[in-house]
mmCIF file of C-alpha atoms in Angstrom:
data_model
loop_
_atom_site.group_PDB
_atom_site.id
_atom_site.type_symbol
_atom_site.label_atom_id
_atom_site.label_comp_id
_atom_site.label_asym_id
_atom_site.label_seq_id
_atom_site.Cartn_x
_atom_site.Cartn_y
_atom_site.Cartn_z
ATOM 1 C CA MET A 1 2.320 24.172 6.281
ATOM 2 C CA LEU A 2 0.352 20.962 6.504
ATOM 3 C CA LEU A 3 -2.925 22.727 7.239
ATOM 4 C CA ARG A 4 -2.380 26.251 5.899
ATOM 5 C CA TYR A 5 -0.455 26.068 2.616
ATOM 6 C CA ARG A 6 -3.359 26.228 0.175
ATOM 7 C CA GLY A 7 -6.019 25.068 2.547
ATOM 8 C CA SER A 8 -9.275 23.272 1.871
ATOM 9 C CA GLU A 9 -10.031 19.740 0.779
ATOM 10 C CA GLY A 10 -7.669 19.403 -2.180
ATOM 11 C CA MET A 11 -4.611 20.105 -0.074
ATOM 12 C CA LEU A 12 -5.729 17.905 2.814
ATOM 13 C CA ALA A 13 -6.431 15.083 0.361
ATOM 14 C CA TRP A 14 -2.895 15.527 -0.977
ATOM 15 C CA ALA A 15 -1.298 15.657 2.498
ATOM 16 C CA PHE A 16 -3.172 12.553 3.717
ATOM 17 C CA HIS A 17 -2.291 10.723 0.493
ATOM 18 C CA ARG A 18 1.392 11.483 0.967
ATOM 19 C CA ILE A 19 1.480 10.605 4.684
ATOM 20 C CA SER A 20 -0.491 7.369 4.210
ATOM 21 C CA GLY A 21 1.686 6.460 1.221
ATOM 22 C CA VAL A 22 4.953 6.829 3.139
ATOM 23 C CA ALA A 23 3.465 4.874 6.078
ATOM 24 C CA ILE A 24 2.392 2.005 3.795
ATOM 25 C CA TRP A 25 5.837 2.019 2.148
ATOM 26 C CA LEU A 26 7.502 1.657 5.566
ATOM 27 C CA PHE A 27 5.228 -1.275 6.381
ATOM 28 C CA VAL A 28 5.898 -2.945 3.007
ATOM 29 C CA VAL A 29 9.655 -2.849 3.704
ATOM 30 C CA VAL A 30 9.106 -4.565 7.082
ATOM 31 C CA HIS A 31 6.503 -6.982 5.732
ATOM 32 C CA VAL A 32 8.594 -8.308 2.814
ATOM 33 C CA VAL A 33 11.456 -8.960 5.251
ATOM 34 C CA ASP A 34 9.213 -10.730 7.796
ATOM 35 C CA ILE A 35 7.654 -12.921 5.079
ATOM 36 C CA TYR A 36 11.165 -13.757 3.842
ATOM 37 C CA LEU A 37 11.759 -15.203 7.325
ATOM 38 C CA VAL A 38 8.984 -17.773 6.737
ATOM 39 C CA GLY A 39 11.586 -19.509 4.564
ATOM 40 C CA GLY A 40 14.764 -18.111 6.127
ATOM 41 C CA ASP A 41 13.988 -18.444 9.856
ATOM 42 C CA PRO A 42 10.453 -19.731 10.624
ATOM 43 C CA LYS A 43 10.953 -19.484 14.406
ATOM 44 C CA ALA A 44 11.875 -15.792 14.145
ATOM 45 C CA TYR A 45 8.808 -15.253 11.923
ATOM 46 C CA ASP A 46 6.524 -16.881 14.502
ATOM 47 C CA THR A 47 8.013 -14.630 17.189
ATOM 48 C CA ILE A 48 7.285 -11.529 15.068
ATOM 49 C CA LEU A 49 3.775 -12.862 14.406
ATOM 50 C CA LYS A 50 3.051 -12.681 18.154
ATOM 51 C CA VAL A 51 3.696 -8.920 17.948
ATOM 52 C CA TYR A 52 1.219 -8.599 15.052
ATOM 53 C CA ALA A 53 -1.388 -10.574 17.012
ATOM 54 C CA SER A 54 -1.019 -8.549 20.240
ATOM 55 C CA LEU A 55 -3.281 -5.592 21.069
ATOM 56 C CA PRO A 56 -0.679 -2.939 20.114
ATOM 57 C CA GLY A 57 -0.003 -4.958 16.943
ATOM 58 C CA ARG A 58 -3.715 -5.035 16.105
ATOM 59 C CA ILE A 59 -4.030 -1.296 16.685
ATOM 60 C CA GLY A 60 -1.087 -0.886 14.301
ATOM 61 C CA GLU A 61 -2.785 -3.108 11.714
ATOM 62 C CA THR A 62 -5.991 -1.095 12.082
ATOM 63 C CA LEU A 63 -4.029 2.094 11.377
ATOM 64 C CA LEU A 64 -2.308 0.355 8.448
ATOM 65 C CA GLY A 65 -5.697 -0.703 7.097
ATOM 66 C CA ALA A 66 -6.971 2.878 7.474
ATOM 67 C CA ALA A 67 -3.927 4.246 5.608
ATOM 68 C CA LEU A 68 -4.350 1.600 2.900
ATOM 69 C CA LEU A 69 -8.090 2.219 2.484
ATOM 70 C CA TYR A 70 -7.711 6.014 2.386
ATOM 71 C CA HIS A 71 -4.794 5.803 -0.065
ATOM 72 C CA ALA A 72 -6.731 3.344 -2.276
ATOM 73 C CA LEU A 73 -9.954 5.402 -2.343
ATOM 74 C CA ASN A 74 -8.239 8.761 -2.793
ATOM 75 C CA GLY A 75 -5.909 7.229 -5.379
ATOM 76 C CA LEU A 76 -8.895 6.009 -7.364
ATOM 77 C CA ARG A 77 -10.323 9.532 -7.132
ATOM 78 C CA ILE A 78 -7.081 11.011 -8.484
ATOM 79 C CA ILE A 79 -6.909 8.491 -11.335
ATOM 80 C CA THR A 80 -10.569 9.102 -12.226
ATOM 81 C CA MET A 81 -9.946 12.863 -12.471
ATOM 82 C CA ASP A 82 -6.692 12.371 -14.394
ATOM 83 C CA PHE A 83 -8.458 10.433 -17.129
ATOM 84 C CA TRP A 84 -11.778 12.291 -16.927
ATOM 85 C CA PRO A 85 -10.766 15.921 -16.228
ATOM 86 C CA ALA A 86 -14.361 17.208 -16.313
ATOM 87 C CA LEU A 87 -14.898 15.440 -12.981
ATOM 88 C CA THR A 88 -12.230 17.649 -11.372
ATOM 89 C CA VAL A 89 -14.970 20.257 -10.847
ATOM 90 C CA TYR A 90 -16.455 17.804 -8.321
ATOM 91 C CA HIS A 91 -13.139 16.890 -6.615
ATOM 92 C CA ARG A 92 -14.559 18.027 -3.234
ATOM 93 C CA GLN A 93 -17.696 15.943 -3.518
ATOM 94 C CA LEU A 94 -15.620 12.954 -4.651
ATOM 95 C CA TRP A 95 -13.388 13.384 -1.605
ATOM 96 C CA TYR A 96 -16.377 13.420 0.743
ATOM 97 C CA ALA A 97 -17.818 10.393 -1.053
ATOM 98 C CA SER A 98 -14.520 8.569 -0.505
ATOM 99 C CA TRP A 99 -14.793 9.334 3.244
ATOM 100 C CA ILE A 100 -18.287 7.841 3.341
ATOM 101 C CA VAL A 101 -16.944 4.635 1.773
ATOM 102 C CA PHE A 102 -13.943 4.825 4.120
ATOM 103 C CA LEU A 103 -16.182 4.844 7.200
ATOM 104 C CA ALA A 104 -18.696 2.305 5.836
ATOM 105 C CA VAL A 105 -15.937 -0.216 5.055
ATOM 106 C CA GLY A 106 -13.362 0.840 7.639
ATOM 107 C CA LEU A 107 -15.402 0.761 10.845
ATOM 108 C CA PRO A 108 -16.610 -2.867 10.462
ATOM 109 C CA GLY A 109 -13.086 -3.750 9.317
ATOM 110 C CA ALA A 110 -11.520 -2.171 12.401
ATOM 111 C CA PHE A 111 -13.951 -4.127 14.579
ATOM 112 C CA LEU A 112 -12.984 -7.427 12.904
ATOM 113 C CA ILE A 113 -9.259 -6.762 13.368
ATOM 114 C CA LEU A 114 -9.523 -5.625 17.004
ATOM 115 C CA LYS A 115 -12.147 -8.013 18.385
ATOM 116 C CA PRO A 116 -9.873 -11.062 19.034
ATOM 117 C CA ALA A 117 -7.783 -8.872 21.378
ATOM 118 C CA PHE A 118 -10.904 -8.435 23.521
ATOM 119 C CA GLY A 119 -11.843 -12.106 23.424
ATOM 120 C CA LEU A 120 -14.802 -11.599 21.068
ATOM 121 C CA MET B 1 -4.731 24.243 -15.660
ATOM 122 C CA ALA B 2 -5.041 26.590 -12.714
ATOM 123 C CA PHE B 3 -8.740 25.812 -12.498
ATOM 124 C CA TYR B 4 -8.073 22.185 -11.751
ATOM 125 C CA THR B 5 -7.381 21.179 -8.183
ATOM 126 C CA ARG B 6 -5.609 17.864 -8.115
ATOM 127 C CA SER B 7 -4.145 15.922 -5.262
ATOM 128 C CA GLY B 8 -2.094 13.845 -7.686
ATOM 129 C CA ARG B 9 0.990 14.771 -9.632
ATOM 130 C CA VAL B 10 0.325 16.787 -12.800
ATOM 131 C CA ARG B 11 0.914 14.741 -15.949
ATOM 132 C CA PRO B 12 4.523 15.418 -17.097
ATOM 133 C CA GLN B 13 4.500 17.310 -20.393
ATOM 134 C CA GLY B 14 7.940 16.310 -21.679
ATOM 135 C CA GLY B 15 7.134 12.691 -22.435
ATOM 136 C CA GLY B 16 9.826 10.064 -22.054
ATOM 137 C CA LEU B 17 10.594 8.276 -18.795
ATOM 138 C CA GLU B 18 8.733 10.679 -16.482
ATOM 139 C CA LEU B 19 5.517 10.318 -18.477
ATOM 140 C CA ALA B 20 5.942 6.532 -18.565
ATOM 141 C CA ILE B 21 6.336 6.479 -14.763
ATOM 142 C CA TRP B 22 3.271 8.729 -14.417
ATOM 143 C CA TYR B 23 1.162 6.227 -16.383
ATOM 144 C CA LEU B 24 2.704 3.204 -14.645
ATOM 145 C CA MET B 25 1.882 4.735 -11.227
ATOM 146 C CA ARG B 26 -1.778 4.886 -12.257
ATOM 147 C CA ILE B 27 -1.857 1.407 -13.781
ATOM 148 C CA SER B 28 -0.129 -0.126 -10.742
ATOM 149 C CA GLY B 29 -2.448 1.972 -8.528
ATOM 150 C CA VAL B 30 -5.550 0.412 -10.054
ATOM 151 C CA ALA B 31 -3.945 -3.041 -9.822
ATOM 152 C CA LEU B 32 -3.139 -2.449 -6.141
ATOM 153 C CA PHE B 33 -6.670 -1.230 -5.453
ATOM 154 C CA VAL B 34 -7.713 -4.811 -6.187
ATOM 155 C CA LEU B 35 -4.600 -6.786 -5.128
ATOM 156 C CA ALA B 36 -3.638 -4.954 -1.930
ATOM 157 C CA LEU B 37 -7.198 -4.502 -0.622
ATOM 158 C CA ALA B 38 -7.994 -8.161 -1.390
ATOM 159 C CA HIS B 39 -4.755 -9.284 0.303
ATOM 160 C CA PHE B 40 -5.441 -7.173 3.418
ATOM 161 C CA SER B 41 -9.106 -8.218 3.590
ATOM 162 C CA ILE B 42 -8.434 -11.953 3.198
ATOM 163 C CA LEU B 43 -5.659 -12.001 5.803
ATOM 164 C CA HIS B 44 -7.493 -9.830 8.350
ATOM 165 C CA PHE B 45 -11.196 -10.451 7.855
ATOM 166 C CA LEU B 46 -11.381 -14.071 6.609
ATOM 167 C CA PHE B 47 -8.371 -15.268 8.611
ATOM 168 C CA ASP B 48 -6.959 -13.963 11.866
ATOM 169 C CA PRO B 49 -3.284 -12.896 11.811
ATOM 170 C CA ALA B 50 -2.778 -14.753 15.119
ATOM 171 C CA ASN B 51 -3.145 -18.096 13.263
ATOM 172 C CA GLN B 52 -0.870 -17.236 10.359
ATOM 173 C CA THR B 53 2.229 -19.077 11.550
ATOM 174 C CA ALA B 54 5.113 -20.067 9.270
ATOM 175 C CA GLN B 55 3.591 -23.569 9.279
ATOM 176 C CA TRP B 56 0.200 -22.201 8.165
ATOM 177 C CA ILE B 57 1.751 -20.235 5.307
ATOM 178 C CA THR B 58 3.779 -23.177 4.000
ATOM 179 C CA SER B 59 1.052 -25.797 4.390
ATOM 180 C CA GLN B 60 -2.096 -23.740 3.667
ATOM 181 C CA ARG B 61 -1.705 -20.258 2.278
ATOM 182 C CA TRP B 62 1.063 -20.948 -0.229
ATOM 183 C CA ASN B 63 -0.057 -24.483 -1.031
ATOM 184 C CA SER B 64 -1.465 -23.084 -4.268
ATOM 185 C CA LEU B 65 0.057 -21.749 -7.466
ATOM 186 C CA PHE B 66 -2.753 -19.197 -7.647
ATOM 187 C CA TRP B 67 -1.985 -17.526 -4.312
ATOM 188 C CA ARG B 68 1.763 -17.628 -4.927
ATOM 189 C CA SER B 69 1.220 -15.920 -8.303
ATOM 190 C CA PHE B 70 -1.197 -13.464 -6.711
ATOM 191 C CA ASP B 71 1.332 -12.559 -4.020
ATOM 192 C CA TRP B 72 4.186 -12.252 -6.535
ATOM 193 C CA LEU B 73 2.088 -9.926 -8.709
ATOM 194 C CA LEU B 74 1.249 -7.934 -5.568
ATOM 195 C CA LEU B 75 4.957 -7.823 -4.684
ATOM 196 C CA MET B 76 5.908 -6.461 -8.120
ATOM 197 C CA MET B 77 3.151 -3.851 -8.104
ATOM 198 C CA VAL B 78 3.744 -2.702 -4.537
ATOM 199 C CA ILE B 79 7.537 -2.472 -4.895
ATOM 200 C CA PHE B 80 7.184 -0.385 -8.053
ATOM 201 C CA HIS B 81 4.332 1.830 -6.792
ATOM 202 C CA SER B 82 5.678 2.452 -3.287
ATOM 203 C CA PHE B 83 9.280 3.115 -4.311
ATOM 204 C CA MET B 84 8.288 5.350 -7.226
ATOM 205 C CA GLY B 85 5.960 7.190 -4.828
ATOM 206 C CA VAL B 86 8.742 7.708 -2.309
ATOM 207 C CA ARG B 87 10.946 8.818 -5.231
ATOM 208 C CA THR B 88 8.462 11.655 -5.872
ATOM 209 C CA VAL B 89 8.474 12.595 -2.171
ATOM 210 C CA VAL B 90 12.287 12.534 -1.992
ATOM 211 C CA GLY B 91 12.444 14.663 -5.161
ATOM 212 C CA ASP B 92 10.157 17.236 -3.517
ATOM 213 C CA TYR B 93 12.148 17.634 -0.300
ATOM 214 C CA ILE B 94 15.767 16.642 -1.001
ATOM 215 C CA LYS B 95 17.997 18.283 -3.599
ATOM 216 C CA GLY B 96 21.470 17.888 -5.055
ATOM 217 C CA GLY B 97 23.979 15.294 -3.911
ATOM 218 C CA TRP B 98 21.851 14.107 -0.994
ATOM 219 C CA ARG B 99 19.037 13.318 -3.399
ATOM 220 C CA THR B 100 21.349 11.172 -5.521
ATOM 221 C CA ALA B 101 22.602 9.400 -2.409
ATOM 222 C CA VAL B 102 19.137 8.784 -0.940
ATOM 223 C CA MET B 103 17.750 7.613 -4.281
ATOM 224 C CA SER B 104 20.659 5.223 -4.781
ATOM 225 C CA VAL B 105 19.976 3.631 -1.388
ATOM 226 C CA LEU B 106 16.231 3.492 -2.167
ATOM 227 C CA TYR B 107 16.745 1.716 -5.501
ATOM 228 C CA LEU B 108 19.134 -0.724 -3.846
ATOM 229 C CA VAL B 109 16.587 -1.501 -1.095
ATOM 230 C CA ALA B 110 13.860 -1.941 -3.744
ATOM 231 C CA ILE B 111 15.991 -4.447 -5.688
ATOM 232 C CA VAL B 112 16.894 -6.390 -2.523
ATOM 233 C CA LEU B 113 13.244 -6.522 -1.361
ATOM 234 C CA PHE B 114 12.056 -7.660 -4.783
ATOM 235 C CA ALA B 115 14.766 -10.336 -4.808
ATOM 236 C CA ILE B 116 14.095 -11.759 -1.316
ATOM 237 C CA GLY B 117 10.311 -11.569 -1.815
ATOM 238 C CA THR B 118 10.620 -13.426 -5.123
ATOM 239 C CA ILE B 119 12.936 -16.038 -3.581
ATOM 240 C CA VAL B 120 10.555 -16.835 -0.720
ATOM 241 C CA VAL B 121 7.327 -16.852 -2.762
ATOM 242 C CA MET B 122 8.827 -19.040 -5.503
ATOM 243 C CA ASN B 123 11.098 -21.352 -3.557
ATOM 244 C CA LEU B 124 9.411 -22.003 -0.230
ATOM 245 C CA PRO B 125 8.772 -25.786 -0.215
ATOM 246 C CA VAL B 126 5.184 -26.875 0.325
ATOM 247 C CA THR B 127 4.856 -28.926 3.480
ATOM 248 C CA LEU B 128 1.595 -30.804 3.580
ATOM 249 C CA LEU B 129 2.197 -32.306 7.013
ATOM 250 C CA SER B 130 0.821 -30.271 9.873
ATOM 251 C CA ALA B 131 3.048 -29.900 12.893
#
């Protein structure tokens, strides 16, 4: 269903938006709780922080950043078309444009997040 | 309408609460484009998460009314946007009594998260001494 339902860019954009949105929501639930521990139990927070700073943690944060950036760019595309329906004709081109921005911003970003794990 | 391909939810025609939520999702979405991307960029590109200990947050990051306000605004926007988004997803896949049950739990979790997030961002004492 994920790849065949209506096919093409519009449906993939929708599927990625939904998957990234649910993933970000899950992280927000965890993140609000871990920040609460800064006041509630600072030692427990510092222990959790070590997980975030580890290599698996950094890979997770890179994926979180990718989900966030995709969701933000595609969301802006949706909002633009909602309030300027004439642009909907170019929804495909807008989606590809959002991927160009995604790669241009995301690849250097991923490098910055991952490099401390490799001692850079 | 059939001509339009949208990846967002079609604007509700009935008005009322559903239309209000539809608009609020877009307003909070634009706000989060700035707030969430700025938050993620500052705390991953300008600072390294490895250094963001509880001590660093109390003595540096939240030693400023601006950043506390920024984070509280982000909290409000992200709780609303993410839980209303999940509400749409739940509505698409879960029906009947289960939907009521799941939504009740979701709203409860949203209220609790907003409460504990507000408590910590407003009440955490500033400690200027470094450990």
